[in-house]
Amino acid sequence: MVAFAILIFLFLGSVEGFSTSYQPCTYDQTKMCKPALATAVFSTISFLLGGVTSLISGFLGMKIATYANARTTLEARKGVGKAFITAFRSGAVMGFLLAANGLLVLYIAINLFKIYYGDDWGGLFEAITGYGLGGSSMALFGRVGGGIYTKAADVGADLVGKVERNIPEDDPRNPAVIADNVGDNVGDIAGMGSDLFGSYAESSCAALVVASISSFGVNHELTAMLYPLIISSVGILVCLLTTLFATDFFEIKAVKEIEPALKKQLIISTALMTIGIAIVSWIALPTSFTIFNFGVQKDVKNWQLFLCVAVGLWAGLIIGFVTEYYTSNAYSPVQDVADSCRTGAATNVIFGLALGYKSVIIPIFAIAISIFVSFTFAAMYGIAVAALGMLSTIATGLAIDAYGPISDNAGGIAEMAGMSHRIRERTDALDAAGNTTAAIGKGFAIGSAALVSLALFGAFVSRAAITTVDVLTPKVFIGLIVGAMLPYWFSAMTMKSVGSAALKMVEEVRRQFNTIPGLMEGTAKPDYATCVKISTDASIKEMIPPGALVMLTPLVVGILFGVETLSGVLAGSLVSGVQIAISASNTGGAWDNAKKYIEAGASEHARSLGPKGSDCHKAAVIGDTIGDPLKDTSGPSLNILIKLMAVESLVFAPFFATHGGLLFKI
């Protein structure tokens, strides 16, 4: 972070040769604006603020989760309902903490920067974009590092423990079991939290940058200018009301009520939020205003802006439910995958991949429609607020998402503490519901990433003074084709990292089973610390190359090839990244739940495939193990790749526009 902060300062400061004299404004040459050096200083400060906020959010989220999982295990003695409330409330605490933190720091930063910038709102909000970059760059390492950590442990524990030694999941005899449980917190809580925080920070920044050069910024209408932040604050109130439905208004008494209760959370929060947005749009916005649209001002009415936010909000819900349909074992897609295990692991893998590719269709249409509607009504600003609409119920989304790893670890604690079989059954029921909802959370994150990165792309194109991005020019087309390749390169890196870390883990677990006398009988203790160390070292070492790929690509392309080629790279990575991310996440989720479907044996069909340890179950475990890096490392990390490259290009846009394209100048 420190190295990157210095880079931001040097690059942006050098735009005008570190001069402290006032410059003509970018969008209005008749006025004088603050010097480029000020933008460099304030962008660096907001970058550090974003990074630190993201770090704190991840840290506190993990702290809450580790307090909560043991409590959930203890509550499970009283029944499923009590355990559910504990796990869900802990997730909600994390959700509110993150949404509120992001909003508070951004609001304070805007007000403090305003003391210096005064009437120069264009400069002010350009400096604020660093906040999104800081949030996302920390999220990249949280997501990639966390994903490598958790999956190395998970794959290692499963392959030796379940497949070779035939001992149950989370059995204390398995040396990798502690690393596996720690990994759930690192990857799913810290990684997911910082990822959604990054999306939220960036969509706010993109909306503010576009608004600052529209009538809101020109006429200095502060309430309308801060409309993106008002949406998020209403979202916090709505989510607060929604959580009461899960914990206070309706009591959960049976296992089958868990998943519907979590799904109701999404529907209730979306419905209430629609009303909230309508009220806010009516109060905060003037009836008609203009929005900057590639060099011209476009007339927009306040009801059109309301529709932009609402279309994003409902598209998020649709993506969530489609994800659920393809990853929950209550529906036919996953049951078909489970059924294909009868003929071995190969057919399981084929069916799983097909399911993942097919699950991309409806989410992409949902994203396409929301882009068309919001762009038609309010240009790039419309897309930015549509992304904010999708993220406005972030507190509920995170509550549902963090609930998963908390109940998963509660099960691990019950198993390791040797508690009764009944408690383990209850935590497993909570965990099964959490698995599906985690997939819904990933769907939200990917959908919002697509909209956010498009909004940032629009802000970048405006800032770099490009009027049109023409695919038929060779400059742009080479960018497009290289950009579309980047998600594949990135996925290859992250999956290989998981593979090589898992290899070390498997060797270590085997070594312990073979050399420690009395380990299988339960009379000797395994060496957990070595396995934790393997995961930790692997994640820290292996996250650097993928991280460098994402952070350096915009800089190299912008400096050597210029802004037009960079716009091609951004468009290409967005288009291919979204597809791979959705299919990878859903394939992995489907394989995981197909395995759980066979294990639970809840229906006649499931019992005909089982029990645990049968050939059919072993084929399902292999599918689940292949799916682990797909759904928890490569898939979710891709949405950060898409967003981070776009926000980084936006922050460095003044530098690229002035000094970029060295190769074409020769």
PDB file of C-alpha atoms in Angstrom, residues 56 125 127 154-155 158 279 300 304 351 407 459 499 533 535 574 580 595 621 624:
ATOM      1  CA  ILE A  56     -10.426  -2.470   9.691  1.00  0.00           C
ATOM      2  CA  PHE A 125     -14.522  14.537  -6.188  1.00  0.00           C
ATOM      3  CA  ALA A 127      -9.438  13.402  -5.435  1.00  0.00           C
ATOM      4  CA  ASP A 154      -9.914 -27.448   2.636  1.00  0.00           C
ATOM      5  CA  VAL A 155      -8.651 -29.501  -0.305  1.00  0.00           C
ATOM      6  CA  ASP A 158     -10.783 -33.436   2.321  1.00  0.00           C
ATOM      7  CA  ILE A 279     -39.051   8.962  -1.043  1.00  0.00           C
ATOM      8  CA  VAL A 300     -32.971  14.121 -16.627  1.00  0.00           C
ATOM      9  CA  GLN A 304     -35.949   8.660 -14.159  1.00  0.00           C
ATOM     10  CA  PHE A 351     -22.524 -31.959 -15.749  1.00  0.00           C
ATOM     11  CA  SER A 407     -22.441 -21.832  11.087  1.00  0.00           C
ATOM     12  CA  ALA A 459     -16.033   8.213 -15.575  1.00  0.00           C
ATOM     13  CA  GLY A 499      -3.224 -26.532  -6.371  1.00  0.00           C
ATOM     14  CA  LYS A 533       1.842 -22.374   8.621  1.00  0.00           C
ATOM     15  CA  SER A 535      -1.638 -22.221   4.432  1.00  0.00           C
ATOM     16  CA  LEU A 574     -15.232  -6.519 -18.027  1.00  0.00           C
ATOM     17  CA  ILE A 580     -16.055 -16.550 -16.078  1.00  0.00           C
ATOM     18  CA  LYS A 595     -22.122 -33.734  -2.413  1.00  0.00           C
ATOM     19  CA  VAL A 621     -16.330 -35.445  -3.206  1.00  0.00           C
ATOM     20  CA  ASP A 624     -16.558 -30.743  -4.717  1.00  0.00           C
TER      21      ASP A 624
END
